[in-house]
mmCIF file of C-alpha atoms in Angstrom:
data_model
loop_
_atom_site.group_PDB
_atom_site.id
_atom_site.type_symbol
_atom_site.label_atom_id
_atom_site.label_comp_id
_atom_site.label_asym_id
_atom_site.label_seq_id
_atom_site.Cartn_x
_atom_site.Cartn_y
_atom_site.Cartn_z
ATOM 1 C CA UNK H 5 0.000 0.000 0.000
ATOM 2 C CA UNK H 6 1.128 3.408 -0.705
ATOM 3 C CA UNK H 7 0.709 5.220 2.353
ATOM 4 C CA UNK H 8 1.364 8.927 3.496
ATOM 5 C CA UNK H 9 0.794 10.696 6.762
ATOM 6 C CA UNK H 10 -1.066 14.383 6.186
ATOM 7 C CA UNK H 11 -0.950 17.386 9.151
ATOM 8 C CA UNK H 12 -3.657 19.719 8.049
ATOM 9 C CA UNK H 13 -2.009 23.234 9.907
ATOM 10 C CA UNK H 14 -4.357 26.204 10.495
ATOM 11 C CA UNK H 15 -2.947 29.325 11.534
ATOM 12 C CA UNK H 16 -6.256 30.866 13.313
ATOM 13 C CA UNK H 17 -7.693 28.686 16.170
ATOM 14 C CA UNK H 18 -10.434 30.096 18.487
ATOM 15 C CA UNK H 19 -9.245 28.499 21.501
ATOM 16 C CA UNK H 20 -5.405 29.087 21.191
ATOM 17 C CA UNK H 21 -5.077 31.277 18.282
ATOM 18 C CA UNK H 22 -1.758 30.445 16.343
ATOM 19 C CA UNK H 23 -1.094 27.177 18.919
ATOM 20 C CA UNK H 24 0.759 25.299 16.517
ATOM 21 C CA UNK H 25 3.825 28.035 16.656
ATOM 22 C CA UNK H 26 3.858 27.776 20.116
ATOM 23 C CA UNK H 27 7.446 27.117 21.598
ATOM 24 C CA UNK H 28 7.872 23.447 22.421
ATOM 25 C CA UNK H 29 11.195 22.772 23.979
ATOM 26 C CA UNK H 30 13.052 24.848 21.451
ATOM 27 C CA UNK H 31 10.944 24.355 18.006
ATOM 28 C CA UNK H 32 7.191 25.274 17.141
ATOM 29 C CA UNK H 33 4.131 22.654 17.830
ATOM 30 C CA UNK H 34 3.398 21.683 14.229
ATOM 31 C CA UNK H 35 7.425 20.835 13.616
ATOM 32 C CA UNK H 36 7.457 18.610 16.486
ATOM 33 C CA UNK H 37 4.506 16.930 15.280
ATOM 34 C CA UNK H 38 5.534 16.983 11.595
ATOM 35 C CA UNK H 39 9.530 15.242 12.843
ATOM 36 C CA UNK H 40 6.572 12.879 15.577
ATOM 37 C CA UNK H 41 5.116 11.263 12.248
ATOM 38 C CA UNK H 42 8.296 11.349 10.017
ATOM 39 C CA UNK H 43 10.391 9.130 12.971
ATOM 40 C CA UNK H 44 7.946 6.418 13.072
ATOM 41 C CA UNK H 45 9.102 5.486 9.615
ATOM 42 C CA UNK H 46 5.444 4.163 8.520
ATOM 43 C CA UNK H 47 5.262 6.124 5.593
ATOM 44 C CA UNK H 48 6.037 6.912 2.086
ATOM 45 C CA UNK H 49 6.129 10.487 2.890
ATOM 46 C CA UNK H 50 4.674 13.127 5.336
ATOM 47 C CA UNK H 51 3.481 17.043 4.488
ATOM 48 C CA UNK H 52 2.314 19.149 6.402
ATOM 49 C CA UNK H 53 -0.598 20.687 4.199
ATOM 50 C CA UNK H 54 -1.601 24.492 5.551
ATOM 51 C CA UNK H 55 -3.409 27.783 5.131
ATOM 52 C CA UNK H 56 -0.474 29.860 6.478
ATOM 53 C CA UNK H 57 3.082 30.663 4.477
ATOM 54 C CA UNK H 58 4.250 30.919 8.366
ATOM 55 C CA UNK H 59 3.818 26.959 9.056
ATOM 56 C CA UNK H 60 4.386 26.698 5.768
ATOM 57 C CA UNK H 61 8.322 28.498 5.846
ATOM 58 C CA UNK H 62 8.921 26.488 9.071
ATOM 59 C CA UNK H 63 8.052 23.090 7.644
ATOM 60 C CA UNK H 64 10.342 24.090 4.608
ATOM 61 C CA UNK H 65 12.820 25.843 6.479
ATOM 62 C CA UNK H 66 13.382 22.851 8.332
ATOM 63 C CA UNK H 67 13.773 21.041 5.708
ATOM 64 C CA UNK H 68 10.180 19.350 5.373
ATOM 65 C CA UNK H 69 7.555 18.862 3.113
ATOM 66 C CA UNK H 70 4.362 21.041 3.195
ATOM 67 C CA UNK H 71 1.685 22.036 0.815
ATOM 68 C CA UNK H 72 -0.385 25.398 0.705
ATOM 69 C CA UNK H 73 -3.963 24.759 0.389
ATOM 70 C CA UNK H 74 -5.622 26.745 -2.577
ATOM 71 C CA UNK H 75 -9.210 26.981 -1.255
ATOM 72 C CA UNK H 76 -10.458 28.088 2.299
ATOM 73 C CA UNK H 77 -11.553 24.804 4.186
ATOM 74 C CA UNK H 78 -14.221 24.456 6.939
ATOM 75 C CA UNK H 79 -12.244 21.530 8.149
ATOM 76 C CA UNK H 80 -9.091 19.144 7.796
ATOM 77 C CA UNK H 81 -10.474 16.261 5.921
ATOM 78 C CA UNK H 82 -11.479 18.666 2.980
ATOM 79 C CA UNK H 83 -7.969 20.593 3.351
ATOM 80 C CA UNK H 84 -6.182 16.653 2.749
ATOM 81 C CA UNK H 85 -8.490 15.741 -0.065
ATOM 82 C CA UNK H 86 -7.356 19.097 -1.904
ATOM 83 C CA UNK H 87 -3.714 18.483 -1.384
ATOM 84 C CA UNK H 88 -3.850 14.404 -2.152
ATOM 85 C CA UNK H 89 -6.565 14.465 -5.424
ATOM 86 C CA UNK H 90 -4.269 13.949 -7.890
ATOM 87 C CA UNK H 91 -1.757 11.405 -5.846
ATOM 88 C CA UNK H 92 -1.456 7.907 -6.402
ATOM 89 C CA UNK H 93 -1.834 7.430 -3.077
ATOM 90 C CA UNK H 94 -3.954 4.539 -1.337
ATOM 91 C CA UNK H 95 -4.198 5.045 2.282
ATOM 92 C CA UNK H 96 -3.551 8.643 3.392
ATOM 93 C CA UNK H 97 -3.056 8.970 7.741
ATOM 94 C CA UNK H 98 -4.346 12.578 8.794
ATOM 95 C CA UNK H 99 -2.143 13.431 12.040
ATOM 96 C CA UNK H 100 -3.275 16.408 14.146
ATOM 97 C CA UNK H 101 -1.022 19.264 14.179
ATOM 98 C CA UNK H 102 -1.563 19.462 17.781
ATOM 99 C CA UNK H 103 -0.189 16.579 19.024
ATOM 100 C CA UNK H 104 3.377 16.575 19.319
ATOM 101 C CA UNK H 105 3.665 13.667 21.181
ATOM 102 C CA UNK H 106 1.749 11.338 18.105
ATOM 103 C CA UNK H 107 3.181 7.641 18.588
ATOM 104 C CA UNK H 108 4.024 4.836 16.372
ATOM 105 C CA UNK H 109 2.208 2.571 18.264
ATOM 106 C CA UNK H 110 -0.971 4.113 17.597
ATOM 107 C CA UNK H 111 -0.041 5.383 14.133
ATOM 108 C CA UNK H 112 0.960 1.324 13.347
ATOM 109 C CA UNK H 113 -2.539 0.065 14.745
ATOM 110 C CA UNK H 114 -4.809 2.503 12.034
ATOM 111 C CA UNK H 115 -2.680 0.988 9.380
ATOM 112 C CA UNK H 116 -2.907 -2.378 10.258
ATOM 113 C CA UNK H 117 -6.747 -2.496 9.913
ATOM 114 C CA UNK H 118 -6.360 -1.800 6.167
ATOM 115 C CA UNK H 119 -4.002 -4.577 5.870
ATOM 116 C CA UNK H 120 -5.968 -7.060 7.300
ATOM 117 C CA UNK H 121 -8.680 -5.641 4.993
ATOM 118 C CA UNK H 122 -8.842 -8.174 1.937
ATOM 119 C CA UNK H 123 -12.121 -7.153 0.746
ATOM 120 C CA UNK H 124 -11.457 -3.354 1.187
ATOM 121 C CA UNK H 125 -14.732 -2.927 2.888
ATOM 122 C CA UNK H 126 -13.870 -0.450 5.649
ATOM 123 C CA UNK H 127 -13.468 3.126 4.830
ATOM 124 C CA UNK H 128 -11.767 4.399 7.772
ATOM 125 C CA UNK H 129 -10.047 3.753 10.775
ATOM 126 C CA UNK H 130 -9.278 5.849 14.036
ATOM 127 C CA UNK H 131 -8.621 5.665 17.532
ATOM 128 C CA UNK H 132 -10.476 6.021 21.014
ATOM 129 C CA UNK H 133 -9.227 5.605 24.243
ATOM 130 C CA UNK H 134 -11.537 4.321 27.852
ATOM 131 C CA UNK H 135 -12.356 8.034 30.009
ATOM 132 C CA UNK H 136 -13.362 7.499 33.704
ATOM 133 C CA UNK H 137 -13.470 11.081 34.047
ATOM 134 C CA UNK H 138 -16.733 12.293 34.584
ATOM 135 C CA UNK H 139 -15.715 15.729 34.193
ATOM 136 C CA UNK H 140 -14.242 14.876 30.667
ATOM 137 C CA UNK H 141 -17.429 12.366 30.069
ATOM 138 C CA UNK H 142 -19.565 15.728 30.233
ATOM 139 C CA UNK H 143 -16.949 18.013 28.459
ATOM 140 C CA UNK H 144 -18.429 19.042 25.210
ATOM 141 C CA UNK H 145 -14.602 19.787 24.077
ATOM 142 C CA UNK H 146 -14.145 15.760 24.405
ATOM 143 C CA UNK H 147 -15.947 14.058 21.855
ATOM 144 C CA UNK H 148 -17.410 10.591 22.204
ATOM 145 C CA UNK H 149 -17.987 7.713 20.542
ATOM 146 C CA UNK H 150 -19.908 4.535 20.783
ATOM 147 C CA UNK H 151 -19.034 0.855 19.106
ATOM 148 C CA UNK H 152 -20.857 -2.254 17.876
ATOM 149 C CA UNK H 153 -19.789 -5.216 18.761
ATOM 150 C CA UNK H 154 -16.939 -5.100 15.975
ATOM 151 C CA UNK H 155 -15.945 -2.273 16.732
ATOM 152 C CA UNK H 156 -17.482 0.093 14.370
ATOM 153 C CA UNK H 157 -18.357 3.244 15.165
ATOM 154 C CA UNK H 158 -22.000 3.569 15.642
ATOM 155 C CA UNK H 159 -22.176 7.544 16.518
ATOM 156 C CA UNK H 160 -19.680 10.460 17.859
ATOM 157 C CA UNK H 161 -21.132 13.142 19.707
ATOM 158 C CA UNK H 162 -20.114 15.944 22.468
ATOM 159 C CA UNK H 163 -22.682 14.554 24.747
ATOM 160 C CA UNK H 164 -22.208 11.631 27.206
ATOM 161 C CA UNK H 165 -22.785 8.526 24.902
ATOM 162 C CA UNK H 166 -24.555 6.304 25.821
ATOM 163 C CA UNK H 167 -26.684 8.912 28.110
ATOM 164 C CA UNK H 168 -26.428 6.824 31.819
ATOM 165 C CA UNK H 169 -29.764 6.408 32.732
ATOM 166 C CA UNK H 170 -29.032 3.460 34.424
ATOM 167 C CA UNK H 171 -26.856 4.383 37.505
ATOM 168 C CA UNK H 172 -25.039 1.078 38.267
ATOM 169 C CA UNK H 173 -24.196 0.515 34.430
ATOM 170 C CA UNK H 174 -20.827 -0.799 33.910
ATOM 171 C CA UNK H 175 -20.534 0.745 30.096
ATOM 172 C CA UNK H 176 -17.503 2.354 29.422
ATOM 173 C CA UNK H 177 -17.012 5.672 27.804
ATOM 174 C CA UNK H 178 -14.746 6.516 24.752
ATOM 175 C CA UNK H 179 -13.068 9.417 23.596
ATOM 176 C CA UNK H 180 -12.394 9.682 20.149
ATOM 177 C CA UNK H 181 -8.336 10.170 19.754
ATOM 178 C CA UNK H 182 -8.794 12.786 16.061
ATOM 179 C CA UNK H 183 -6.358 10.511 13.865
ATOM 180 C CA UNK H 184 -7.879 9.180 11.518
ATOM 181 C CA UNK H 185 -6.558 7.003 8.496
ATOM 182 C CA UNK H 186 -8.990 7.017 5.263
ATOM 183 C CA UNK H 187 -8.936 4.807 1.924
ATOM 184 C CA UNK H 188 -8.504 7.329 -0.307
ATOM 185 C CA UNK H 189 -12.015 7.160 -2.291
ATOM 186 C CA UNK H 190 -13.461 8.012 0.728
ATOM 187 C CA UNK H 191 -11.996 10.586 1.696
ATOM 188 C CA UNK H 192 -12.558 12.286 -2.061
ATOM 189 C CA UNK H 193 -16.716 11.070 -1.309
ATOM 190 C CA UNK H 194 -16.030 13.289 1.643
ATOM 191 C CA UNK H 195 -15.140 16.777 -0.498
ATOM 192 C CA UNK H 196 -17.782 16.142 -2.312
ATOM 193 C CA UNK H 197 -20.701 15.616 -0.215
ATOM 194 C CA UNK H 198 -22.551 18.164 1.367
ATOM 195 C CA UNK H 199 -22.393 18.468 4.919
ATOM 196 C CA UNK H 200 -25.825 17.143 6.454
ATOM 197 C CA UNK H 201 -27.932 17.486 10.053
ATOM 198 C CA UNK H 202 -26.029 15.544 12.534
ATOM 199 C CA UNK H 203 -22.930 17.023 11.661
ATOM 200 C CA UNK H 204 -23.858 20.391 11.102
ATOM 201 C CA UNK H 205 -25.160 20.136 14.631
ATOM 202 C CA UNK H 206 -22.352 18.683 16.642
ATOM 203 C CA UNK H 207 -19.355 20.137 14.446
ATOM 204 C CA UNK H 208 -17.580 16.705 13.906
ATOM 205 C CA UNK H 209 -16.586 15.581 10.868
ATOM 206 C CA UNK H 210 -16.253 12.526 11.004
ATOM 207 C CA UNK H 211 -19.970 12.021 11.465
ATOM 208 C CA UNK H 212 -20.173 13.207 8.073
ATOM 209 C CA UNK H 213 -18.782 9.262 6.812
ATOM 210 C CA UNK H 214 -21.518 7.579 9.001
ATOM 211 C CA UNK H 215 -24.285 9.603 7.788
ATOM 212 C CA UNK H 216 -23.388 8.511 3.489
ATOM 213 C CA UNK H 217 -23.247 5.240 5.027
ATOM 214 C CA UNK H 218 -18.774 4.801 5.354
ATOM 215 C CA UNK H 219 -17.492 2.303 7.494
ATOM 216 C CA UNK H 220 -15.342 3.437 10.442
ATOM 217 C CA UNK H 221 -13.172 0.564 12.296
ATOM 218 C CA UNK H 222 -12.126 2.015 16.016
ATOM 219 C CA UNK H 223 -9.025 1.094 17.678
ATOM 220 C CA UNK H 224 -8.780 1.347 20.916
ATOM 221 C CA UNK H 225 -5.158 2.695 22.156
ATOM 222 C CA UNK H 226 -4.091 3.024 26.065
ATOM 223 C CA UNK H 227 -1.737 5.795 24.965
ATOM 224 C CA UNK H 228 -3.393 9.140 26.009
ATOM 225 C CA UNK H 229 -0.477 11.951 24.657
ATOM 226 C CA UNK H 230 -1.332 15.314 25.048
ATOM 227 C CA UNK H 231 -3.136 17.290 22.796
ATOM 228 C CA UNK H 232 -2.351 21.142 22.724
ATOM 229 C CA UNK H 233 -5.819 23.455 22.732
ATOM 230 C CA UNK H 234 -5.289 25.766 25.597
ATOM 231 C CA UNK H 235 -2.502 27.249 27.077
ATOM 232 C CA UNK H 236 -2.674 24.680 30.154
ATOM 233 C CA UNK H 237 -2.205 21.949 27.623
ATOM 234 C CA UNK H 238 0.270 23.802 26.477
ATOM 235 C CA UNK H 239 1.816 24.183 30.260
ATOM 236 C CA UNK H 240 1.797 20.057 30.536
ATOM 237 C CA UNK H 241 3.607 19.515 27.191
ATOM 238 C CA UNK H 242 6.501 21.377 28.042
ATOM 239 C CA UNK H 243 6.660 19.325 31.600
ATOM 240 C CA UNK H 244 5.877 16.028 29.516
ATOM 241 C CA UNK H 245 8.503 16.928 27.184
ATOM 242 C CA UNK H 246 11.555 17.061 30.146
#
């Protein structure tokens, strides 16, 4: 399989506006991320694919690969499927530009679905990982995600899933880890189809694939790294980092 790892970059962020230039023990978020995914050596190449000719120089300064997207994108999955269209590319991985510490553990697990694929039925695959948290169950920042018994992802949404009615229920909760590793028709279906109800309402993407029917395989992963959206995040990199 031909296989490449894509960091969609945005400059603006509401939360932490221009996060991924943040100092990170000496070199910006998004390059630390970008060197994360090129040292697992599970791909035929990475880029860093952006909106801003400042992540863009630092990639290429640093001697990496990035793209400049052409058109303005509402999210990352349409931002990839502009950069890889005319690729001959199979299976493209889209890494997070906020997670600097992005493993090859995890990274190896969404790949290994597609090889064990023979029939190429499944679309997608991504990662969730058990919450106990009840503060972070509620969080409408985390989002959620619920399974079949194969693992499939049946729904994602901000609120608890499932809702605990039931008091004394042993269900686990899963948060939905935002790498995601597509088959590369359906991630061109997902450019092209219009964004519908459930994800217009809960701003998640990758609802869009179960609502046109995709199949999403979840993984589940113990490792928990640290994503970078606030400042505080930001605060427990730096001490992760050391």
């Amino acid at each position: 399989m031909h296989t490449i790892a894509m960091i969609p970059a945005r400059y603006a962020a509401s939360r932490f506006p221009a996060k991924l230039m943040q100092d990170l023990a000496g070199k910006p978020v998004i390059l630390r991320t970008y060197e994360a995914a090129l040292q697992t050596n599970l791909f035929d190449a990475v880029f860093v694919v952006t909106d801003s000719t400042i992540i863009y120089d630092t990639i290429v300064n640093a001697g990496g690969k990035a793209i400049m997207s052409i058109a303005e994108h509402e999210c990352g999955s349409d931002r990839i499927a502009e950069a890889v269209e005319n690729m001959d590319v199979e299976i493209i991985v889209n890494v997070q530009g906020d997670e600097p510490f992005t493993d090859k553990e995890s990274l190896a697990s969404v790949l290994s679905v597609f090889k064990e694929d023979k029939h190429k039925e499944i679309d997608l695959a991504s990662l969730m990982t058990k919450i106990t948290d009840w503060d972070e169950i509620t969080n409408p920042n985390t989002v959620k995600v619920i399974v079949n018994e194969q693992n499939f992802a049946l729904y994602f949404s901000r609120s608890p899933i499932p809702y605990p009615r039931a008091k004394n229920s042993s269900t686990a909760y899963y948060k939905h880890k935002g790498i995601y590793a597509f088959r590369k028709r359906a991630l061109m279906d997902f450019q092209r189809l219009p964004m519908l109800g459930l994800e217009a309402t809960e701003k998640i993407e990758a609802i869009r694939y179960l609502e046109y029917g995709k199949k999403i395989k979840m993984i589940e992963t113990h490792v928990t790294g640290i994503e970078i959206d606030t400042p505080e995040d930001l605060e427990r990199a730096k001490k992760a980092w050391k």
